[in-house]
Coordinates of C-alpha atoms in Angstrom, one line a residue:
T19 CA -63.1 12.2 15.9
A20 CA -60.6 14.5 17.6
G21 CA -57.8 12.0 16.6
Q22 CA -58.9 12.1 13.0
A23 CA -59.1 15.9 13.0
G24 CA -55.4 16.1 13.7
T25 CA -54.3 14.0 10.7
D26 CA -54.4 16.8 8.1
R27 CA -52.0 19.7 7.9
N28 CA -54.9 22.2 8.2
G29 CA -56.3 20.6 11.3
E30 CA -59.1 18.7 9.5
A31 CA -59.4 15.1 8.7
F32 CA -59.4 13.7 5.2
S33 CA -63.0 12.6 5.7
I34 CA -64.1 16.2 6.3
A35 CA -62.5 17.3 3.0
A36 CA -64.4 14.5 1.2
Q37 CA -67.6 15.6 2.9
R38 CA -67.0 19.2 1.8
E39 CA -66.4 18.2 -1.8
G40 CA -69.6 16.1 -1.8
C41 CA -71.7 18.9 -0.4
I42 CA -70.3 21.4 -3.0
R43 CA -71.2 19.0 -5.8
K44 CA -74.7 18.6 -4.4
A45 CA -75.1 22.4 -4.3
E46 CA -74.0 22.6 -8.0
S47 CA -76.6 19.9 -8.9
L48 CA -79.3 22.1 -7.2
D49 CA -78.0 25.1 -9.2
A50 CA -77.4 26.8 -5.8
D51 CA -74.6 29.1 -4.7
V52 CA -72.5 28.1 -1.7
M53 CA -72.8 31.0 0.8
D54 CA -70.8 29.5 3.6
I55 CA -69.4 26.2 4.9
Y56 CA -69.5 25.2 8.6
V57 CA -67.2 22.6 9.9
D58 CA -67.0 21.2 13.5
A59 CA -63.8 19.2 13.3
G60 CA -63.4 16.6 16.0
E61 CA -66.8 17.2 17.5
S62 CA -69.4 14.5 18.1
A63 CA -72.8 14.7 16.5
R64 CA -74.2 13.2 19.8
K65 CA -74.4 16.7 21.1
A66 CA -76.1 19.8 19.6
D67 CA -74.0 22.5 21.3
R68 CA -71.3 22.3 18.6
P69 CA -69.9 25.8 17.9
Q70 CA -70.2 25.8 14.1
L71 CA -73.6 24.1 14.1
Q72 CA -74.9 26.8 16.5
A73 CA -73.3 29.5 14.4
M74 CA -75.1 28.2 11.3
L75 CA -78.5 28.1 13.1
E76 CA -78.0 31.6 14.3
R77 CA -77.2 32.8 10.8
L78 CA -80.3 31.1 9.4
K79 CA -82.4 32.8 12.1
T80 CA -81.1 36.3 11.6
E81 CA -80.3 36.5 7.9
R82 CA -83.1 34.2 6.5
D83 CA -81.4 34.2 3.1
I84 CA -80.7 30.5 2.7
D85 CA -82.6 28.0 0.5
F86 CA -80.8 24.8 1.3
V87 CA -78.8 23.4 4.3
I88 CA -76.7 20.6 2.8
V89 CA -75.2 17.8 5.0
H90 CA -73.2 14.8 3.8
K91 CA -75.3 12.4 5.8
I92 CA -78.1 12.8 8.4
D93 CA -75.8 11.3 11.1
R94 CA -73.4 14.1 10.5
L95 CA -76.1 16.5 11.7
A96 CA -77.4 14.7 14.7
R97 CA -77.3 11.3 16.4
N98 CA -80.3 11.4 18.5
R99 CA -84.0 12.0 17.6
G100 CA -84.5 14.9 19.9
D101 CA -81.7 17.0 18.5
D102 CA -82.6 16.0 14.9
V103 CA -86.2 17.2 15.4
A104 CA -85.1 20.5 16.9
I105 CA -82.5 21.2 14.3
T106 CA -84.8 20.3 11.4
F107 CA -87.5 22.5 12.8
A108 CA -85.1 25.5 13.2
I109 CA -84.0 25.0 9.5
R110 CA -87.7 25.0 8.3
Q111 CA -88.5 28.0 10.5
A112 CA -85.8 29.9 8.6
G113 CA -87.4 29.1 5.3
A114 CA -84.6 26.6 4.3
Q115 CA -84.8 22.9 3.3
L116 CA -82.5 20.2 4.7
V117 CA -80.7 18.2 2.0
S118 CA -78.5 15.1 2.4
V119 CA -75.8 14.2 -0.1
T120 CA -76.1 10.5 0.3
E121 CA -79.8 10.1 1.3
N122 CA -82.9 10.9 -0.7
I123 CA -84.7 13.0 1.8
D124 CA -87.1 15.9 0.9
E125 CA -90.4 17.5 1.9
T126 CA -92.5 14.6 0.4
P127 CA -94.1 12.1 2.8
A128 CA -91.7 9.4 1.5
G129 CA -88.7 11.7 2.0
M130 CA -89.8 12.6 5.5
L131 CA -90.3 9.0 6.4
L132 CA -86.8 8.2 5.1
H133 CA -85.5 11.1 7.2
G134 CA -87.1 9.7 10.3
I135 CA -85.8 6.2 9.6
M136 CA -82.2 7.4 9.0
S137 CA -82.3 9.6 12.1
S138 CA -83.4 6.7 14.2
M139 CA -80.7 4.5 12.7
A140 CA -78.1 7.1 13.5
E141 CA -79.3 7.2 17.1
F142 CA -79.3 3.4 17.3
Y143 CA -75.8 3.2 15.8
S144 CA -74.5 5.8 18.3
Q145 CA -76.0 4.1 21.3
N146 CA -75.0 0.6 20.1
L147 CA -71.5 1.8 19.5
A148 CA -71.3 3.3 23.0
T149 CA -72.5 0.0 24.4
E150 CA -69.9 -2.0 22.4
I151 CA -67.2 0.4 23.4
N152 CA -68.1 0.0 27.1
K153 CA -68.1 -3.8 26.8
G154 CA -64.7 -3.6 25.1
T155 CA -63.2 -1.3 27.8
L156 CA -64.7 -3.4 30.6
K157 CA -63.2 -6.6 29.1
K158 CA -59.9 -4.7 28.7
A159 CA -60.0 -3.7 32.4
Q160 CA -60.8 -7.3 33.4
T161 CA -57.6 -8.4 31.7
G162 CA -55.6 -5.9 33.7
V163 CA -55.1 -3.2 31.1
F164 CA -56.2 0.3 32.1
P165 CA -58.5 1.5 29.3
G166 CA -57.8 5.2 29.9
V167 CA -54.8 7.6 29.8
A168 CA -52.2 6.5 32.4
P169 CA -51.1 9.0 35.0
I170 CA -47.7 10.7 35.0
G171 CA -44.9 8.3 35.5
Y172 CA -46.4 5.9 32.8
L173 CA -46.7 6.0 29.0
N174 CA -49.5 4.6 26.9
R175 CA -48.1 2.6 24.0
Q176 CA -49.6 0.9 21.0
D177 CA -48.6 -1.3 18.1
L178 CA -50.9 -1.3 15.0
S179 CA -48.6 -3.2 12.7
G180 CA -49.5 -6.6 11.3
G181 CA -53.2 -5.9 11.4
K182 CA -53.4 -6.2 15.2
K183 CA -54.2 -3.5 17.6
Q184 CA -52.0 -4.0 20.7
R185 CA -52.1 -1.4 23.5
W186 CA -50.2 -1.4 26.8
I187 CA -48.8 0.8 29.5
E188 CA -45.2 1.0 30.4
T189 CA -43.2 3.1 32.9
D190 CA -41.8 6.4 31.8
P191 CA -38.0 6.1 32.1
D192 CA -37.7 9.9 32.8
R193 CA -40.5 10.4 35.2
A194 CA -41.0 7.0 37.0
P195 CA -37.9 7.4 39.1
L196 CA -39.0 10.8 40.3
I197 CA -42.5 9.4 41.2
R198 CA -40.8 6.6 43.3
W199 CA -38.6 9.2 45.0
A200 CA -41.7 11.4 45.8
F201 CA -43.4 8.6 47.6
E202 CA -40.3 7.5 49.5
A203 CA -39.4 11.1 50.4
Y204 CA -42.9 11.9 51.8
A205 CA -43.0 8.6 53.6
S206 CA -39.8 9.5 55.4
G207 CA -41.7 12.4 57.1
D208 CA -39.0 14.9 56.1
Y209 CA -41.1 16.8 53.6
T210 CA -44.3 18.7 53.6
L211 CA -46.5 18.8 50.5
H212 CA -45.1 22.3 49.7
Q213 CA -41.5 21.2 50.1
L214 CA -42.1 18.0 48.1
T215 CA -43.6 20.0 45.3
E216 CA -40.7 22.4 45.2
A217 CA -38.2 19.5 45.3
L218 CA -39.9 17.8 42.4
M219 CA -39.9 21.1 40.5
E220 CA -36.1 21.4 41.1
Q221 CA -35.5 17.9 39.9
G222 CA -37.4 18.6 36.7
L223 CA -40.6 16.6 37.0
T224 CA -43.1 17.9 34.5
T225 CA -46.4 16.9 33.0
R226 CA -46.4 15.1 29.6
E227 CA -46.6 17.2 26.5
T228 CA -49.8 16.9 24.4
A229 CA -50.9 18.2 21.1
K230 CA -52.6 21.2 22.8
R231 CA -50.6 21.7 26.0
P232 CA -46.8 21.9 26.6
T233 CA -45.1 20.4 29.6
K234 CA -45.3 22.3 32.9
P235 CA -44.2 21.7 36.5
L236 CA -46.5 19.9 38.9
Y237 CA -48.5 22.2 41.2
L238 CA -49.4 21.4 44.9
R239 CA -52.8 19.9 44.0
H240 CA -51.1 17.6 41.4
V241 CA -48.7 16.3 44.0
H242 CA -51.5 15.8 46.5
N243 CA -53.5 13.8 44.0
L244 CA -50.4 11.8 42.9
L245 CA -49.8 10.6 46.4
H246 CA -53.4 9.4 46.7
N247 CA -53.4 7.6 43.4
R248 CA -53.6 3.8 43.8
F249 CA -52.5 3.3 40.2
Y250 CA -48.9 3.5 41.5
L251 CA -49.6 0.4 43.5
G252 CA -50.3 -1.5 40.3
R253 CA -54.1 -1.2 40.6
F254 CA -56.9 0.8 39.1
T255 CA -60.6 1.3 39.5
W256 CA -63.0 0.9 36.5
A257 CA -66.8 0.9 36.6
E258 CA -66.5 1.0 40.5
V259 CA -64.4 -2.2 40.6
E260 CA -60.8 -2.3 41.5
Y261 CA -58.6 -4.5 39.2
E262 CA -55.1 -5.7 39.4
G263 CA -53.2 -3.9 36.6
S264 CA -50.7 -5.4 34.2
H265 CA -48.6 -2.3 34.5
E266 CA -45.5 -2.2 36.8
P267 CA -46.1 -0.8 40.3
L268 CA -43.9 2.1 41.3
V269 CA -44.4 1.9 45.1
S270 CA -44.9 -0.9 47.6
I271 CA -48.1 -1.1 49.7
E272 CA -46.0 -0.4 52.9
T273 CA -44.7 2.9 51.4
F274 CA -48.2 3.8 50.1
A275 CA -49.8 3.1 53.4
T276 CA -47.2 5.2 55.2
V277 CA -47.8 8.1 52.9
Q278 CA -51.6 7.9 53.5
A279 CA -51.1 7.8 57.2
I280 CA -48.8 10.8 57.3
M281 CA -51.1 12.8 55.0
Q282 CA -54.1 12.0 57.3
S283 CA -52.2 12.9 60.5
R284 CA -51.2 16.2 59.0
R285 CA -54.7 17.1 58.0
Q286 CA -55.8 16.6 61.6
V287 CA -53.1 18.9 63.0
G288 CA -54.5 22.2 64.2
D289 CA -51.7 24.2 62.6
K290 CA -53.0 24.6 59.1
P291 CA -52.4 27.3 56.5
Q292 CA -54.8 30.2 57.0
K293 CA -55.3 33.6 55.5
H294 CA -52.6 35.2 57.6
P295 CA -49.8 32.6 58.4
H296 CA -47.5 32.8 61.4
Y297 CA -45.1 30.2 62.6
L298 CA -46.5 30.3 66.2
K299 CA -50.1 29.4 65.1
G300 CA -51.1 26.1 66.6
T301 CA -48.4 26.5 69.3
V302 CA -49.6 29.3 71.6
F303 CA -52.6 28.9 73.9
C304 CA -54.5 31.0 76.4
S305 CA -53.4 30.3 80.0
K306 CA -56.8 31.3 81.4
C307 CA -59.1 28.9 79.4
D308 CA -56.6 26.6 77.5
S309 CA -58.1 27.7 74.1
R310 CA -56.0 28.2 71.0
M311 CA -54.8 31.7 70.3
L312 CA -55.5 33.1 66.8
F313 CA -53.3 35.4 64.8
S314 CA -54.9 38.7 64.0
R315 CA -53.8 41.4 61.6
N316 CA -55.5 44.8 62.2
K317 CA -55.3 48.2 60.5
G318 CA -55.0 51.2 62.8
R319 CA -57.3 54.2 62.6
R320 CA -54.4 56.4 61.5
G321 CA -52.9 53.9 59.2
G322 CA -50.4 51.1 59.8
V323 CA -50.9 47.4 60.4
Y324 CA -50.6 45.8 63.8
D325 CA -50.3 42.1 64.5
Y326 CA -51.7 40.4 67.6
F327 CA -52.5 37.1 69.1
V328 CA -56.0 36.8 70.6
C329 CA -57.7 34.0 72.5
M330 CA -60.3 32.4 70.2
E331 CA -62.8 32.4 73.1
R332 CA -62.6 36.1 73.7
H333 CA -65.7 36.9 71.5
S334 CA -67.4 33.6 72.2
H335 CA -71.0 33.8 73.5
G336 CA -70.2 31.0 75.9
K337 CA -67.0 31.6 77.8
G338 CA -66.1 35.1 76.7
C339 CA -62.5 34.8 77.9
D340 CA -61.0 38.2 79.0
L341 CA -57.3 37.5 78.1
P342 CA -56.1 40.8 76.5
Y343 CA -54.8 41.0 73.0
A344 CA -51.1 40.2 73.0
S345 CA -48.5 41.7 70.8
V346 CA -46.9 39.3 68.3
D347 CA -43.5 40.7 68.9
T348 CA -43.8 40.2 72.7
I349 CA -44.8 36.5 72.3
E350 CA -42.2 35.8 69.7
Q351 CA -39.5 37.1 72.0
A352 CA -40.9 35.2 75.0
V353 CA -40.9 31.9 73.0
A354 CA -37.3 32.5 71.9
D355 CA -36.2 33.2 75.5
Y356 CA -38.0 30.0 76.6
Y357 CA -35.8 27.9 74.3
G358 CA -32.8 29.1 76.4
T359 CA -34.2 27.3 79.4
I360 CA -34.3 23.9 77.5
T361 CA -30.9 22.4 78.0
L362 CA -29.3 19.1 78.9
G363 CA -25.7 18.3 80.0
E364 CA -23.3 16.4 77.7
D365 CA -23.0 13.5 80.2
A366 CA -26.7 13.1 80.4
I367 CA -27.0 13.1 76.6
A368 CA -24.3 10.5 76.2
S369 CA -26.0 8.3 78.8
I370 CA -29.4 8.6 77.2
R371 CA -28.1 7.8 73.8
V372 CA -26.3 4.6 74.9
T373 CA -29.3 3.4 77.0
L374 CA -31.9 4.2 74.4
L375 CA -30.2 2.4 71.6
K376 CA -29.4 -0.6 73.8
A377 CA -33.0 -0.9 74.9
A378 CA -34.3 -0.5 71.4
K379 CA -32.0 -3.1 69.9
N380 CA -33.0 -5.6 72.6
R381 CA -36.4 -5.5 71.1
N382 CA -35.2 -6.3 67.6
A383 CA -36.3 -9.9 67.7
S384 CA -39.9 -8.8 68.7
A385 CA -40.0 -6.3 65.8
E386 CA -38.8 -8.8 63.3
R387 CA -41.5 -11.3 64.4
M388 CA -44.2 -8.6 63.9
A389 CA -42.7 -7.6 60.6
R390 CA -42.9 -11.2 59.4
R391 CA -46.5 -11.5 60.6
D392 CA -47.4 -8.3 58.7
R393 CA -45.7 -9.5 55.5
K394 CA -47.5 -12.9 55.7
R395 CA -50.8 -11.1 56.3
I396 CA -50.3 -8.9 53.2
L397 CA -49.7 -11.9 51.0
Q398 CA -52.8 -13.6 52.3
L399 CA -55.0 -10.5 51.7
E400 CA -53.6 -10.1 48.2
A401 CA -54.4 -13.7 47.4
E402 CA -57.9 -13.2 48.8
R403 CA -58.4 -10.1 46.8
R404 CA -57.4 -11.9 43.5
R405 CA -59.7 -14.8 44.3
L406 CA -62.6 -12.4 45.0
L407 CA -62.1 -10.6 41.6
Q408 CA -62.0 -13.9 39.8
A409 CA -65.2 -15.1 41.4
H410 CA -66.9 -11.8 40.3
L411 CA -65.7 -12.2 36.7
S412 CA -67.0 -15.7 36.7
G413 CA -70.4 -14.5 37.9
A414 CA -70.3 -16.1 41.4
V415 CA -70.0 -12.7 43.3
P416 CA -72.5 -9.8 42.6
L417 CA -71.1 -6.3 42.1
D418 CA -72.5 -4.9 45.4
L419 CA -70.8 -7.7 47.4
L420 CA -67.6 -7.3 45.4
K421 CA -67.4 -3.6 46.2
E422 CA -68.1 -4.2 49.9
E423 CA -65.4 -6.9 50.1
Q424 CA -62.9 -4.8 48.1
E425 CA -63.3 -2.0 50.5
R426 CA -62.8 -4.3 53.5
L427 CA -59.7 -5.9 51.9
Q428 CA -58.3 -2.5 50.9
S429 CA -58.7 -1.3 54.5
E430 CA -57.0 -4.4 56.0
L431 CA -54.2 -4.2 53.4
A432 CA -53.6 -0.5 54.4
N433 CA -53.6 -1.5 58.1
A434 CA -51.1 -4.3 57.5
G435 CA -48.9 -2.2 55.2
A436 CA -48.8 0.7 57.6
S437 CA -48.2 -1.6 60.6
L438 CA -45.2 -3.2 58.7
A439 CA -43.8 0.2 57.9
N440 CA -44.2 1.2 61.6
T441 CA -42.6 -1.9 63.0
E442 CA -39.6 -2.4 60.7
I443 CA -36.6 -0.9 62.4
H444 CA -33.9 0.7 60.3
W445 CA -31.1 1.0 62.9
E446 CA -28.9 3.4 60.9
V447 CA -31.8 5.9 60.6
L448 CA -32.9 5.3 64.2
E449 CA -29.4 6.0 65.6
A450 CA -29.0 9.0 63.4
N451 CA -32.3 10.5 64.5
I452 CA -31.6 10.0 68.1
T453 CA -28.2 11.5 67.8
K454 CA -29.5 14.5 66.0
A455 CA -32.3 15.1 68.5
L456 CA -30.0 14.8 71.5
S457 CA -27.3 17.1 69.9
L458 CA -29.9 19.7 69.0
I459 CA -31.1 20.0 72.6
T460 CA -27.7 21.3 73.7
R461 CA -28.2 24.5 71.6
L462 CA -31.9 24.9 71.0
D463 CA -31.8 28.7 71.7
E464 CA -29.0 29.3 69.2
A465 CA -30.6 27.2 66.5
Y466 CA -34.0 28.7 67.1
E467 CA -32.7 32.3 66.9
A468 CA -30.9 31.6 63.6
A469 CA -33.9 29.7 62.0
S470 CA -36.2 31.2 59.4
P471 CA -39.9 31.4 60.3
N472 CA -40.7 28.2 58.4
I473 CA -38.0 26.3 60.3
R474 CA -39.2 27.8 63.6
R475 CA -42.5 26.3 62.9
Y476 CA -40.9 22.9 62.7
F477 CA -39.1 23.5 66.0
N478 CA -42.3 24.5 67.7
Q479 CA -44.3 21.5 66.3
A480 CA -41.6 19.0 67.2
I481 CA -40.5 20.3 70.6
L482 CA -43.4 22.1 72.2
E483 CA -46.8 20.6 72.9
G484 CA -48.0 24.0 73.7
V485 CA -47.0 27.4 75.1
F486 CA -49.6 29.1 77.4
I487 CA -49.6 32.9 77.3
D488 CA -50.3 35.1 80.4
V489 CA -52.2 38.4 80.5
D490 CA -49.0 40.4 79.9
G491 CA -47.9 38.4 76.9
S492 CA -45.3 36.4 78.8
I493 CA -45.3 32.6 79.1
A494 CA -47.2 31.3 82.1
Y495 CA -46.0 27.8 81.4
A496 CA -45.2 25.4 78.6
R497 CA -45.5 21.7 77.8
L498 CA -42.8 19.9 76.0
A499 CA -43.5 17.1 73.5
E500 CA -41.8 13.8 73.5
P501 CA -39.0 12.8 73.4
F502 CA -37.8 16.1 75.0
K503 CA -40.3 15.9 77.9
S504 CA -38.6 12.6 78.9
F505 CA -35.1 13.9 78.2
L506 CA -35.6 16.8 80.7
D507 CA -37.6 15.1 83.4
E508 CA -35.7 15.2 86.7
D509 CA -37.0 11.9 87.9
F510 CA -36.1 10.2 84.7
L511 CA -32.6 11.6 84.8
A512 CA -32.2 10.4 88.4
Q513 CA -33.5 6.9 87.4
L514 CA -31.1 6.8 84.5
T515 CA -28.1 7.6 86.7
R516 CA -29.1 4.9 89.1
E517 CA -29.6 2.4 86.3
L518 CA -26.2 3.2 84.7
K519 CA -24.6 2.3 88.0
N520 CA -26.5 -1.0 88.1
P521 CA -26.5 -2.2 84.4
G522 CA -27.5 -5.7 85.4
H523 CA -31.1 -4.6 85.7
A524 CA -31.3 -2.6 82.5
G525 CA -33.4 -5.1 80.7
D526 CA -35.9 -5.8 83.6
R527 CA -39.5 -5.1 82.8
G528 CA -40.6 -1.8 84.2
S529 CA -37.1 -0.4 84.1
N530 CA -36.3 3.0 82.7
N531 CA -35.4 1.5 79.4
D532 CA -39.0 0.4 78.9
T533 CA -40.3 3.8 80.1
L534 CA -38.2 5.8 77.7
V535 CA -38.6 3.5 74.7
E536 CA -42.4 3.4 75.1
A537 CA -42.5 7.2 75.6
M538 CA -40.6 7.7 72.3
G539 CA -42.8 5.3 70.4
L540 CA -39.9 3.0 69.5
E541 CA -41.4 -0.2 71.0
P542 CA -43.1 -1.9 68.1
T543 CA -45.8 -3.4 70.4
T544 CA -46.9 0.0 71.6
S545 CA -47.6 1.3 68.1
T546 CA -51.0 0.8 66.7
L547 CA -53.1 2.1 63.9
Q548 CA -56.2 4.0 64.9
R549 CA -59.1 4.8 62.5
S550 CA -60.2 8.4 62.4
H551 CA -63.8 9.6 61.9
S552 CA -63.2 10.0 58.2
S553 CA -62.2 6.4 57.8
Q554 CA -58.6 7.3 57.0
L555 CA -55.6 5.8 58.6
S556 CA -53.3 7.7 60.9
Y557 CA -50.4 6.7 63.1
A558 CA -51.1 7.0 66.8
P559 CA -48.6 5.4 69.2
V560 CA -50.3 4.5 72.5
G561 CA -50.1 7.5 74.8
D562 CA -50.6 11.2 74.2
E563 CA -47.8 12.1 71.8
S564 CA -46.8 10.9 68.3
V565 CA -43.1 10.7 69.1
S566 CA -41.7 9.0 66.1
T567 CA -43.1 11.9 64.0
S568 CA -41.4 14.3 66.3
L569 CA -38.0 12.7 65.9
I570 CA -38.4 12.8 62.1
T571 CA -39.4 16.4 62.2
V572 CA -36.5 17.4 64.3
S573 CA -34.1 15.6 61.9
A574 CA -35.7 17.5 59.0
S575 CA -35.2 20.8 60.9
I576 CA -31.6 20.1 61.5
R577 CA -31.0 19.3 57.8
C578 CA -32.7 22.6 56.8
L579 CA -30.6 24.6 59.3
V580 CA -27.4 23.0 57.9

């Protein structure tokens, strides 16, 4: 095996050295000279495409100078009848004779019969061994021990002393804290996958060192797969069945569900990395047909590169929009100038902050009730999932029904976990986010002007629902996203002023508090989980805008600017 092949200093196992010596002694007994020795260390005889075996067969075919091919045992040559017949035929075609050190096979009928019997026994042994291994690993999985190599953040351990083979999985003291932080950081909404990958690289998270590969930083695809891996929930799937693992979970189901929801929502956003990135992609639209505008990089006839935004329907066979190409520089400046028109007075900001926090805190009791309901539901589903698995192991539930029910329970657990994460209110974070969002609105143009392209992308995604470009490249009109749309609405500000003068009605149903809290997605009863077409979970507060995400994104933008 590959493990045995690494036990000797020269990379070969002691059993290979013994086989070599036995083959050489057999050659001496045949009064034959050893022309060459072919060794496939750590390769299985269940496959015929072993490098050294193929090299030997090629040499036999081309040189045709060999009398004997000596193997220690037939099962060292092949472990299935088909390969054995093909290899033996190739040896005979080259004018050589197959010889076994430990088995009396030759060209006589009795020798050929023995060869066939030994070959069949080798195939039976191989297949039976695979079956027994599968039974053993399945039993191991049923007891909650993952039979394979644990993912990063965990370590496979074993104790072979005392004549007992004990294997288990424990947390990696160096990497496990970083894995926990990765889930919590992404669940906060403050990091993209690229930023999280860079942050983990800076903190020193690397892959585990192996005999063939040194440690290396995690790439984007590694972090993406890591955030999807249910092993960190304390579960694993083996033979299409999900089991409760005996290893320690690194994340809670609430955090895991939040991460999945954020990843799904970001996959659905129209602003995705393309061949030619630009921070305004996904933000600018055509004012004539409302279609998205695409970033185009063109080479001039006399050299030079020119960047434009063009309506995606301009070359469509249907609409054929005639909005002209617009210079990127012109649109960039128009958007920067537009930020100078978004402003709010200090008095209004102070009033909004006080009213918003007061209205949100008045709903704390409702949020706590919903959070307790979600926690209770999670415990019930977990108990149901364990009972279902036990029923399957006892033979009461067939595999197909088990898989169907596990998928249902997994979906309901994700719903309950994400709902809990969405309803639990952390007042310090809420107050800090509201304060940051409101303070930012007093100096949007200055902050936007000083921001890098990447941070400008955050500004545009969080503050602008869309900017609609006119024929001359100017802004025909723009739509603000929540909460900024509510912050700057004249009717809202007038209502807020009247309400502050009459605070006794602040808690009445239908008041401005309700309007603003619902618009921002801070009312727990207005937040739901909607299922997308790909059967993934995504947050979608009732209404048109995902405001909670906007607040978090604005907070991230401020931190990056600082």
